[in-house]
């Protein structure tokens, strides 16, 4: 049988040669008609993908202050290490004996993450932050089941939380109870107290929270929760603010996930791959997913025998390539991780102070690694936060996170990270101040943006209702 391509093709990219599959597959499963794929040469295909990659905005192209996403520079040496043959070509079904190097790396990474978070045991399996949340909540659920406290069906979540928190808890079968924030943008202790009863399993918190504000009452909160027999879950997406300065254990948390792709510098965006390892305190160790990587004498192995394990949450052992990159980053940084957090916090405060006159700053507090402005003032001039974001795109800048957290109207959430120079921060500040002036003087002009991007200003309603998903070169 000749290949389907060749029969109809004018141009040919790859010739697969004689195909013998037809000898093995049942006749009724064989394709009768050509599949109708585009007929392109290798060079055509290459140009197509190059063109697509040129359209993509990335950290290598410009400033990327996408709040909560920690778009820091991803050192290229990590790519080199992850592509080493022994890592990249290792088959996950190979025996422990044959995989000692990879297992050692995973074991060492578990140990580093234990140290960094203060937790007593770590699982590297979850494939992203949200997946870590789900895994952590499954651990909490199983823990209460084994204890016979099946009455604990409620999970408390602040109104500033990332949407994945309630989603993960709900997927685990918990009922979500919202606790409101006070005027300082922190969990309202009195409101929290009024929600506590014997049915509360846990609270899920992010600290610093999504407003970039440190929850000063976190020790009081953890005492309240533990006195109530409940547990505390730490969403570690904002870990870039605190590395080496404090940790979730010191704050009284029992379960934590980290977003390795954010804090520990592995390329992300566009859906992955990521890694969301979880750490737990001693009491919850026996509930982690299997396998956990253990050290037995001077050998490393995958341990499946964990008494109350929730089982597997991911095929094989997680996104191994991401683990290699994060481990390389941690080794390379060493105690400089602490400086990275300090610089991330300094950079955010610098921008905040420069912009707070021109834009509303609903919570005027010292911030951690990010802060949230409001485009309310500009909205009165007829340009929404979305308009500001689009104007920024004409200055080779990725827009900040917008309309999140939900408790701030017209939210503009800015996270510069530690890897940007003062020159870049100053350029960004200049651009934001210029946009504020333009909105005062000539809002119509601002609304014409973006003009310099591959796709210019679109009709949003039309784009949502009749998306044109066909690529035309
Ligand atoms: C990014 C983020 C998450 C989810 O992490 P993913 O890795 O994208 O699944 C959860 N909470 C907060 C606060 C985040 O910023």
Short mmCIF file of C-alpha atoms and ligand atoms in Angstrom, two decimals:
data_model
loop_
_atom_site.label_atom_id
_atom_site.label_comp_id
_atom_site.label_asym_id
_atom_site.label_seq_id
_atom_site.Cartn_x
_atom_site.Cartn_y
_atom_site.Cartn_z
CA UNK A 1 0.00 0.00 0.00
CA UNK A 2 1.28 3.43 -0.96
CA UNK A 3 0.91 6.26 1.58
CA UNK A 4 -2.36 8.16 1.44
CA UNK A 5 -0.44 11.39 0.96
CA UNK A 6 1.38 10.40 -2.15
CA UNK A 7 -1.77 9.44 -4.05
CA UNK A 8 -3.18 12.95 -3.94
CA UNK A 9 -0.20 15.11 -3.24
CA UNK A 10 1.33 17.76 -5.40
CA UNK A 11 3.99 18.51 -2.81
CA UNK A 12 5.42 16.05 -0.37
CA UNK A 13 7.02 16.70 3.00
CA UNK A 14 7.94 13.30 4.33
CA UNK A 15 7.76 10.01 2.51
CA UNK A 16 6.94 7.17 4.83
CA UNK A 17 7.70 4.70 2.06
CA UNK A 18 5.91 1.42 1.72
CA UNK A 19 3.33 1.06 4.49
CA UNK A 20 2.80 -2.50 5.73
CA UNK A 21 0.17 -1.66 8.38
CA UNK A 22 -2.59 -2.81 6.07
CA UNK A 23 -1.34 -6.37 6.45
CA UNK A 24 -2.01 -6.29 10.20
CA UNK A 25 -5.11 -4.14 10.68
CA UNK A 26 -8.62 -5.48 10.13
CA UNK A 27 -9.89 -4.53 6.64
CA UNK A 28 -12.97 -2.69 7.94
CA UNK A 29 -10.75 -0.30 9.92
CA UNK A 30 -8.67 0.77 6.93
CA UNK A 31 -9.29 4.26 5.59
CA UNK A 32 -10.92 4.13 2.17
CA UNK A 33 -10.54 7.76 1.17
CA UNK A 34 -7.51 10.05 1.57
CA UNK A 35 -7.67 11.94 4.86
CA UNK A 36 -7.41 15.33 3.17
CA UNK A 37 -4.53 16.80 5.16
CA UNK A 38 -2.80 19.90 3.77
CA UNK A 39 -0.09 19.02 1.28
CA UNK A 40 3.05 20.87 2.19
CA UNK A 41 6.78 20.52 1.84
CA UNK A 42 9.04 20.38 4.86
CA UNK A 43 10.04 23.99 4.25
CA UNK A 44 6.39 25.10 4.07
CA UNK A 45 5.72 23.45 7.43
CA UNK A 46 8.80 25.03 8.97
CA UNK A 47 7.72 28.50 7.78
CA UNK A 48 4.24 27.94 9.18
CA UNK A 49 5.54 27.16 12.65
CA UNK A 50 8.17 29.90 12.56
CA UNK A 51 5.45 32.38 11.65
CA UNK A 52 3.28 31.15 14.53
CA UNK A 53 6.17 31.37 16.99
CA UNK A 54 6.94 34.93 15.84
CA UNK A 55 3.37 35.90 16.69
CA UNK A 56 3.69 34.57 20.19
CA UNK A 57 4.59 36.94 22.98
CA UNK A 58 7.05 35.48 25.47
CA UNK A 59 9.38 36.55 28.26
CA UNK A 60 12.26 36.47 25.75
CA UNK A 61 10.46 39.21 23.77
CA UNK A 62 9.50 41.67 26.46
CA UNK A 63 8.24 42.51 29.95
CA UNK A 64 5.56 40.09 31.17
CA UNK A 65 4.03 41.42 34.42
CA UNK A 66 1.15 38.92 34.44
CA UNK A 67 0.08 38.99 38.07
CA UNK A 68 -0.03 35.67 39.97
CA UNK A 69 1.74 33.88 37.12
CA UNK A 70 5.38 34.69 38.04
CA UNK A 71 6.68 35.08 34.49
CA UNK A 72 10.32 35.27 35.45
CA UNK A 73 13.27 34.52 33.20
CA UNK A 74 13.77 30.78 32.76
CA UNK A 75 17.53 30.14 32.64
CA UNK A 76 18.50 28.39 29.41
CA UNK A 77 20.94 26.11 31.19
CA UNK A 78 17.89 24.33 32.63
CA UNK A 79 16.84 23.40 29.09
CA UNK A 80 20.26 21.98 28.40
CA UNK A 81 20.14 19.83 31.54
CA UNK A 82 16.59 18.62 30.91
CA UNK A 83 17.61 17.53 27.42
CA UNK A 84 20.54 15.40 28.59
CA UNK A 85 20.07 12.00 27.00
CA UNK A 86 19.95 10.12 30.31
CA UNK A 87 16.98 12.24 31.42
CA UNK A 88 15.20 12.89 28.14
CA UNK A 89 15.35 9.32 26.78
CA UNK A 90 14.75 7.43 30.00
CA UNK A 91 11.63 5.27 29.76
CA UNK A 92 9.30 5.52 32.78
CA UNK A 93 8.78 1.75 32.75
CA UNK A 94 12.48 1.07 33.27
CA UNK A 95 13.37 -0.59 36.55
CA UNK A 96 14.46 1.31 39.65
CA UNK A 97 17.87 -0.27 39.18
CA UNK A 98 18.15 1.25 35.69
CA UNK A 99 16.82 4.67 36.75
CA UNK A 100 19.00 5.49 39.74
CA UNK A 101 20.06 8.90 38.42
CA UNK A 102 16.52 10.10 37.76
CA UNK A 103 15.29 8.70 41.08
CA UNK A 104 18.16 10.39 42.92
CA UNK A 105 17.24 13.70 41.31
CA UNK A 106 13.59 13.27 42.31
CA UNK A 107 14.54 12.26 45.84
CA UNK A 108 16.86 15.25 46.20
CA UNK A 109 14.18 17.57 44.84
CA UNK A 110 11.70 16.20 47.39
CA UNK A 111 14.28 16.93 50.11
CA UNK A 112 14.89 20.49 48.85
CA UNK A 113 11.17 21.19 48.71
CA UNK A 114 10.73 19.84 52.22
CA UNK A 115 13.43 22.25 53.37
CA UNK A 116 11.99 25.21 51.48
CA UNK A 117 8.39 24.65 52.64
CA UNK A 118 9.16 23.26 56.11
CA UNK A 119 6.95 20.27 55.37
CA UNK A 120 7.75 16.66 56.41
CA UNK A 121 6.98 14.78 53.19
CA UNK A 122 6.57 15.68 49.51
CA UNK A 123 4.94 14.12 46.44
CA UNK A 124 6.13 15.28 43.03
CA UNK A 125 3.24 13.78 41.10
CA UNK A 126 0.72 16.58 40.51
CA UNK A 127 1.11 18.12 37.06
CA UNK A 128 0.12 21.72 37.92
CA UNK A 129 -0.91 23.97 40.77
CA UNK A 130 -4.60 23.20 40.40
CA UNK A 131 -3.77 19.49 40.29
CA UNK A 132 -1.75 19.92 43.49
CA UNK A 133 -4.79 21.55 45.10
CA UNK A 134 -6.97 18.62 44.09
CA UNK A 135 -4.39 16.13 45.38
CA UNK A 136 -3.99 18.04 48.66
CA UNK A 137 -7.73 18.21 49.20
CA UNK A 138 -7.99 14.46 48.47
CA UNK A 139 -5.38 13.90 51.18
CA UNK A 140 -7.38 16.01 53.63
CA UNK A 141 -10.60 14.20 52.75
CA UNK A 142 -9.04 10.75 53.20
CA UNK A 143 -7.46 11.83 56.50
CA UNK A 144 -10.83 12.75 57.98
CA UNK A 145 -12.43 9.61 56.54
CA UNK A 146 -9.85 7.39 58.22
CA UNK A 147 -10.34 9.35 61.47
CA UNK A 148 -14.07 8.72 61.20
CA UNK A 149 -14.86 12.44 60.97
CA UNK A 150 -17.01 12.24 57.84
CA UNK A 151 -19.06 15.15 59.19
CA UNK A 152 -16.27 17.51 58.01
CA UNK A 153 -17.75 18.44 54.64
CA UNK A 154 -17.07 22.19 54.46
CA UNK A 155 -14.03 24.09 53.20
CA UNK A 156 -13.60 27.80 53.93
CA UNK A 157 -12.09 29.94 51.16
CA UNK A 158 -11.45 33.73 51.23
CA UNK A 159 -13.26 35.90 48.66
CA UNK A 160 -9.87 36.94 47.26
CA UNK A 161 -8.93 33.34 46.32
CA UNK A 162 -7.91 32.08 42.91
CA UNK A 163 -10.79 30.31 41.17
CA UNK A 164 -8.98 26.98 41.20
CA UNK A 165 -9.30 26.81 45.03
CA UNK A 166 -13.08 26.45 45.19
CA UNK A 167 -13.03 24.35 42.02
CA UNK A 168 -10.55 21.85 43.50
CA UNK A 169 -12.37 21.59 46.83
CA UNK A 170 -15.69 21.16 45.06
CA UNK A 171 -14.28 18.42 42.80
CA UNK A 172 -13.36 16.59 46.00
CA UNK A 173 -16.97 16.77 47.11
CA UNK A 174 -16.55 19.54 49.68
CA UNK A 175 -19.06 22.32 50.20
CA UNK A 176 -17.48 25.77 49.75
CA UNK A 177 -18.00 28.51 52.34
CA UNK A 178 -16.68 31.96 51.50
CA UNK A 179 -15.05 34.17 54.12
CA UNK A 180 -14.83 37.86 53.33
CA UNK A 181 -11.80 40.11 53.39
CA UNK A 182 -11.56 43.16 55.64
CA UNK A 183 -10.65 46.74 54.65
CA UNK A 184 -6.95 45.81 54.74
CA UNK A 185 -7.48 43.11 52.12
CA UNK A 186 -6.96 40.31 54.64
CA UNK A 187 -9.16 37.53 55.99
CA UNK A 188 -11.72 39.02 58.38
CA UNK A 189 -11.07 37.13 61.64
CA UNK A 190 -14.50 37.80 63.14
CA UNK A 191 -16.19 36.59 59.98
CA UNK A 192 -14.01 33.49 60.04
CA UNK A 193 -14.87 32.74 63.67
CA UNK A 194 -18.57 32.88 62.86
CA UNK A 195 -18.11 30.18 60.20
CA UNK A 196 -16.31 27.64 62.35
CA UNK A 197 -18.09 24.52 63.51
CA UNK A 198 -17.51 20.76 63.68
CA UNK A 199 -18.29 20.40 59.97
CA UNK A 200 -15.34 22.46 58.74
CA UNK A 201 -12.59 20.27 57.25
CA UNK A 202 -10.16 22.99 56.18
CA UNK A 203 -9.41 26.50 55.06
CA UNK A 204 -7.57 27.13 51.76
CA UNK A 205 -5.39 30.23 51.81
CA UNK A 206 -2.78 31.96 49.70
CA UNK A 207 -0.19 33.97 51.63
CA UNK A 208 0.64 36.56 50.45
CA UNK A 209 -2.90 36.53 49.11
CA UNK A 210 -3.90 37.40 45.56
CA UNK A 211 -3.88 41.13 46.43
CA UNK A 212 -0.16 40.68 47.12
CA UNK A 213 -0.80 41.39 50.80
CA UNK A 214 0.65 39.30 53.61
CA UNK A 215 -1.99 37.86 55.94
CA UNK A 216 -0.67 39.26 59.23
CA UNK A 217 -3.12 37.24 61.30
CA UNK A 218 -2.09 33.92 59.83
CA UNK A 219 -0.90 32.50 63.18
CA UNK A 220 -4.18 33.44 64.82
CA UNK A 221 -6.02 31.83 61.91
CA UNK A 222 -4.04 28.59 62.13
CA UNK A 223 -4.67 28.40 65.87
CA UNK A 224 -8.40 28.95 65.35
CA UNK A 225 -8.52 26.24 62.67
CA UNK A 226 -6.50 23.67 64.61
CA UNK A 227 -8.48 24.32 67.81
CA UNK A 228 -11.53 23.57 65.70
CA UNK A 229 -10.01 20.24 64.60
CA UNK A 230 -9.65 21.56 61.02
CA UNK A 231 -6.64 21.66 58.70
CA UNK A 232 -5.01 24.47 56.69
CA UNK A 233 -4.18 24.26 52.98
CA UNK A 234 -1.57 26.63 51.54
CA UNK A 235 -1.86 27.62 47.89
CA UNK A 236 1.83 28.15 47.09
CA UNK A 237 1.37 30.02 43.81
CA UNK A 238 2.72 33.16 45.48
CA UNK A 239 5.75 31.46 46.95
CA UNK A 240 8.06 33.76 44.99
CA UNK A 241 7.34 36.39 47.65
CA UNK A 242 8.62 34.46 50.66
CA UNK A 243 11.36 31.98 49.68
CA UNK A 244 13.80 31.62 52.56
CA UNK A 245 12.12 34.34 54.66
CA UNK A 246 9.36 32.21 56.11
CA UNK A 247 7.49 29.05 55.15
CA UNK A 248 4.00 27.53 55.33
CA UNK A 249 4.99 25.26 58.25
CA UNK A 250 5.97 28.28 60.36
CA UNK A 251 2.63 29.86 59.44
CA UNK A 252 0.78 26.77 60.68
CA UNK A 253 -0.25 25.11 57.41
CA UNK A 254 -0.65 21.34 57.02
CA UNK A 255 -0.68 20.89 53.24
CA UNK A 256 0.98 23.02 50.57
CA UNK A 257 1.40 22.92 46.82
CA UNK A 258 4.14 24.70 44.91
CA UNK A 259 3.93 25.76 41.28
CA UNK A 260 7.41 24.75 40.16
CA UNK A 261 6.75 26.35 36.76
CA UNK A 262 6.15 29.72 38.44
CA UNK A 263 8.49 30.05 41.41
CA UNK A 264 11.20 27.68 40.22
CA UNK A 265 11.59 29.01 36.70
CA UNK A 266 10.36 26.50 34.17
CA UNK A 267 8.75 27.81 30.98
CA UNK A 268 4.98 27.97 31.23
CA UNK A 269 1.96 29.49 29.62
CA UNK A 270 -0.20 28.13 26.85
CA UNK A 271 -1.31 25.27 29.06
CA UNK A 272 1.84 23.64 30.31
CA UNK A 273 3.62 21.46 31.09
CA UNK A 274 3.91 22.37 34.75
CA UNK A 275 4.46 20.67 38.07
CA UNK A 276 2.52 21.17 41.31
CA UNK A 277 4.22 19.03 43.99
CA UNK A 278 2.53 18.93 47.38
CA UNK A 279 4.10 18.88 50.81
CA UNK A 280 2.40 17.70 53.98
CA UNK A 281 3.07 17.60 57.72
CA UNK A 282 4.01 14.32 59.47
CA UNK A 283 0.40 13.56 60.40
CA UNK A 284 -0.62 13.42 56.70
CA UNK A 285 2.42 11.61 55.34
CA UNK A 286 0.67 8.26 55.03
CA UNK A 287 -1.97 9.70 52.71
CA UNK A 288 0.28 10.90 49.88
CA UNK A 289 -0.14 9.52 46.35
CA UNK A 290 2.01 6.53 45.37
CA UNK A 291 4.78 6.10 44.56
CA UNK A 292 6.94 8.31 46.76
CA UNK A 293 10.67 8.24 45.97
CA UNK A 294 12.61 6.86 48.96
CA UNK A 295 16.25 6.19 49.75
CA UNK A 296 17.11 2.69 50.87
CA UNK A 297 20.75 2.47 51.93
CA UNK A 298 22.56 4.07 48.99
CA UNK A 299 19.85 3.09 46.47
CA UNK A 300 16.75 4.99 45.44
CA UNK A 301 13.38 3.37 44.77
CA UNK A 302 9.73 4.01 44.10
CA UNK A 303 7.77 3.19 47.25
CA UNK A 304 4.20 1.97 46.64
CA UNK A 305 3.52 0.73 50.13
CA UNK A 306 1.94 3.76 51.80
CA UNK A 307 -0.76 2.77 54.32
CA UNK A 308 -3.62 5.23 53.58
CA UNK A 309 -2.44 6.49 50.19
CA UNK A 310 -5.03 8.18 48.01
CA UNK A 311 -3.46 6.21 45.11
CA UNK A 312 -2.10 7.55 41.87
CA UNK A 313 -3.02 11.01 40.62
CA UNK A 314 -0.87 11.11 37.49
CA UNK A 315 0.47 8.64 34.96
CA UNK A 316 4.00 7.58 35.90
CA UNK A 317 5.75 10.09 38.21
CA UNK A 318 4.74 13.60 37.21
CA UNK A 319 6.21 15.89 34.57
CA UNK A 320 9.78 14.75 34.96
CA UNK A 321 11.32 17.32 32.57
CA UNK A 322 9.87 20.13 34.68
CA UNK A 323 11.29 18.52 37.81
CA UNK A 324 14.78 18.49 36.26
CA UNK A 325 14.55 22.19 35.38
CA UNK A 326 13.30 23.18 38.83
CA UNK A 327 15.99 21.13 40.55
CA UNK A 328 18.68 22.75 38.39
CA UNK A 329 17.28 26.18 39.25
CA UNK A 330 17.25 25.47 42.99
CA UNK A 331 20.84 24.17 42.95
CA UNK A 332 22.01 27.11 40.87
CA UNK A 333 20.32 29.66 43.13
CA UNK A 334 21.10 28.12 46.51
CA UNK A 335 20.64 30.68 49.27
CA UNK A 336 20.15 33.35 46.58
CA UNK A 337 16.54 32.17 46.44
CA UNK A 338 16.10 34.47 49.42
CA UNK A 339 17.48 37.40 47.43
CA UNK A 340 15.22 36.55 44.51
CA UNK A 341 12.17 36.94 46.75
CA UNK A 342 13.54 40.16 48.22
CA UNK A 343 14.06 41.64 44.73
CA UNK A 344 10.64 40.47 43.56
CA UNK A 345 9.06 42.28 46.53
CA UNK A 346 11.21 45.39 46.04
CA UNK A 347 10.35 45.59 42.32
CA UNK A 348 6.62 45.33 43.01
CA UNK A 349 6.71 48.02 45.70
CA UNK A 350 8.74 50.30 43.42
CA UNK A 351 6.20 50.14 40.61
CA UNK A 352 3.28 50.44 43.03
CA UNK A 353 4.63 53.65 44.57
CA UNK A 354 5.26 55.19 41.13
CA UNK A 355 1.80 54.34 39.76
CA UNK A 356 -0.45 54.95 42.75
CA UNK A 357 -1.03 58.61 41.95
CA UNK A 358 -2.18 57.96 38.39
CA UNK A 359 -4.29 54.86 39.12
CA UNK A 360 -6.50 53.91 42.04
CA UNK A 361 -4.84 51.65 44.59
CA UNK A 362 -7.72 50.11 46.57
CA UNK A 363 -5.51 48.53 49.24
CA UNK A 364 -2.77 51.05 49.94
CA UNK A 365 -0.54 48.74 51.98
CA UNK A 366 3.05 47.63 51.55
CA UNK A 367 2.82 44.78 49.05
CA UNK A 368 4.74 41.58 48.61
CA UNK A 369 5.70 40.36 45.10
CA UNK A 370 2.64 41.83 43.37
CA UNK A 371 -0.08 44.42 43.83
CA UNK A 372 -3.50 45.26 42.45
CA UNK A 373 -4.50 48.60 40.96
CA UNK A 374 -8.00 49.53 39.89
CA UNK A 375 -8.83 51.09 36.51
CA UNK A 376 -11.92 52.71 38.09
CA UNK A 377 -10.68 56.28 37.55
CA UNK A 378 -9.94 55.58 33.87
CA UNK A 379 -13.24 53.77 33.44
CA UNK A 380 -15.05 57.06 34.16
CA UNK A 381 -13.20 58.46 31.13
CA UNK A 382 -14.59 55.68 28.95
CA UNK A 383 -11.59 53.36 28.90
CA UNK A 384 -11.90 50.13 30.87
CA UNK A 385 -9.11 48.03 32.30
CA UNK A 386 -9.33 45.92 29.16
CA UNK A 387 -8.61 49.05 27.11
CA UNK A 388 -5.54 49.80 29.23
CA UNK A 389 -4.32 46.23 28.80
CA UNK A 390 -4.70 46.50 25.01
CA UNK A 391 -2.91 49.83 24.89
CA UNK A 392 0.04 48.25 26.73
CA UNK A 393 0.32 45.61 24.02
CA UNK A 394 1.41 48.35 21.61
CA UNK A 395 4.46 48.96 23.81
CA UNK A 396 5.94 45.47 23.54
CA UNK A 397 4.58 44.64 26.97
CA UNK A 398 2.40 41.71 27.96
CA UNK A 399 -0.66 43.05 29.81
CA UNK A 400 -0.93 42.47 33.56
CA UNK A 401 -3.59 40.08 34.86
CA UNK A 402 -6.93 41.89 34.57
CA UNK A 403 -10.30 41.57 36.34
CA UNK A 404 -8.75 39.35 39.02
CA UNK A 405 -8.96 39.18 42.00
CA UNK A 406 -12.72 39.52 41.79
CA UNK A 407 -13.02 41.75 44.87
CA UNK A 408 -11.35 44.68 43.06
CA UNK A 409 -13.36 46.50 40.39
CA UNK A 410 -11.49 46.90 37.10
CA UNK A 411 -8.54 45.05 38.66
CA UNK A 412 -5.04 45.40 37.19
CA UNK A 413 -2.71 42.92 38.89
CA UNK A 414 0.99 43.57 38.38
CA UNK A 415 3.81 41.13 39.17
CA UNK A 416 7.20 42.25 37.81
CA UNK A 417 9.31 39.36 39.29
CA UNK A 418 12.95 39.73 40.33
CA UNK A 419 14.50 39.13 36.93
CA UNK A 420 13.75 42.55 35.40
CA UNK A 421 16.21 45.44 35.56
CA UNK A 422 15.36 48.90 36.84
CA UNK A 423 15.54 50.15 33.23
CA UNK A 424 12.70 47.82 32.24
CA UNK A 425 10.65 48.72 35.33
CA UNK A 426 11.10 52.44 34.58
CA UNK A 427 10.03 51.96 30.96
CA UNK A 428 6.91 50.15 32.13
CA UNK A 429 6.13 52.88 34.67
CA UNK A 430 6.58 55.53 31.94
CA UNK A 431 4.24 53.64 29.62
CA UNK A 432 1.56 53.24 32.30
CA UNK A 433 1.76 56.94 33.20
CA UNK A 434 1.57 57.89 29.51
CA UNK A 435 -1.53 55.72 29.07
CA UNK A 436 -3.16 57.41 32.08
CA UNK A 437 -2.45 60.83 30.50
CA UNK A 438 -3.74 59.72 27.09
CA UNK A 439 -6.98 58.55 28.70
CA UNK A 440 -7.43 62.02 30.25
CA UNK A 441 -6.68 63.84 27.00
CA UNK A 442 -7.79 61.59 24.18
CA UNK A 443 -9.56 58.39 25.24
CA UNK A 444 -10.72 57.62 21.65
CA UNK A 445 -7.13 57.23 20.54
CA UNK A 446 -6.42 54.71 23.32
CA UNK A 447 -9.41 52.64 22.27
CA UNK A 448 -7.84 52.01 18.85
CA UNK A 449 -5.19 49.74 20.36
CA UNK A 450 -3.72 47.27 19.76
CA UNK A 451 -2.36 48.30 16.37
CA UNK A 452 1.14 46.82 16.46
CA UNK A 453 0.26 43.21 17.28
CA UNK A 454 -0.13 40.45 14.64
CA UNK A 455 -3.90 40.52 15.24
CA UNK A 456 -5.04 44.12 15.63
CA UNK A 457 -8.11 45.34 17.49
CA UNK A 458 -10.83 42.74 17.15
CA UNK A 459 -14.59 42.89 17.39
CA UNK A 460 -14.89 40.99 20.66
CA UNK A 461 -18.53 39.98 20.32
CA UNK A 462 -17.94 38.62 16.85
CA UNK A 463 -14.74 36.89 17.92
CA UNK A 464 -16.58 35.16 20.78
CA UNK A 465 -19.67 34.23 18.76
CA UNK A 466 -18.07 33.29 15.46
CA UNK A 467 -14.46 32.45 16.19
CA UNK A 468 -12.43 31.99 13.04
CA UNK A 469 -10.16 29.11 13.91
CA UNK A 470 -8.78 28.40 10.45
CA UNK A 471 -5.20 29.39 9.85
CA UNK A 472 -4.56 31.14 6.57
CA UNK A 473 -0.89 31.60 5.78
C1 LIG B 1 -1.49 29.96 39.04
C2 LIG B 1 -2.30 29.86 40.27
C3 LIG B 1 -2.98 28.67 40.62
C4 LIG B 1 -3.10 27.49 39.69
O1 LIG B 1 -1.89 26.97 39.26
P1 LIG B 1 -1.72 26.23 37.85
O2 LIG B 1 -0.35 25.72 37.89
O3 LIG B 1 -1.99 27.24 36.79
O4 LIG B 1 -2.75 25.12 37.82
C5 LIG B 1 -3.61 28.62 41.84
N1 LIG B 1 -3.64 29.68 42.67
C6 LIG B 1 -3.03 30.84 42.35
C7 LIG B 1 -3.08 31.99 43.33
C8 LIG B 1 -2.35 30.98 41.14
O5 LIG B 1 -1.77 32.14 40.82
#
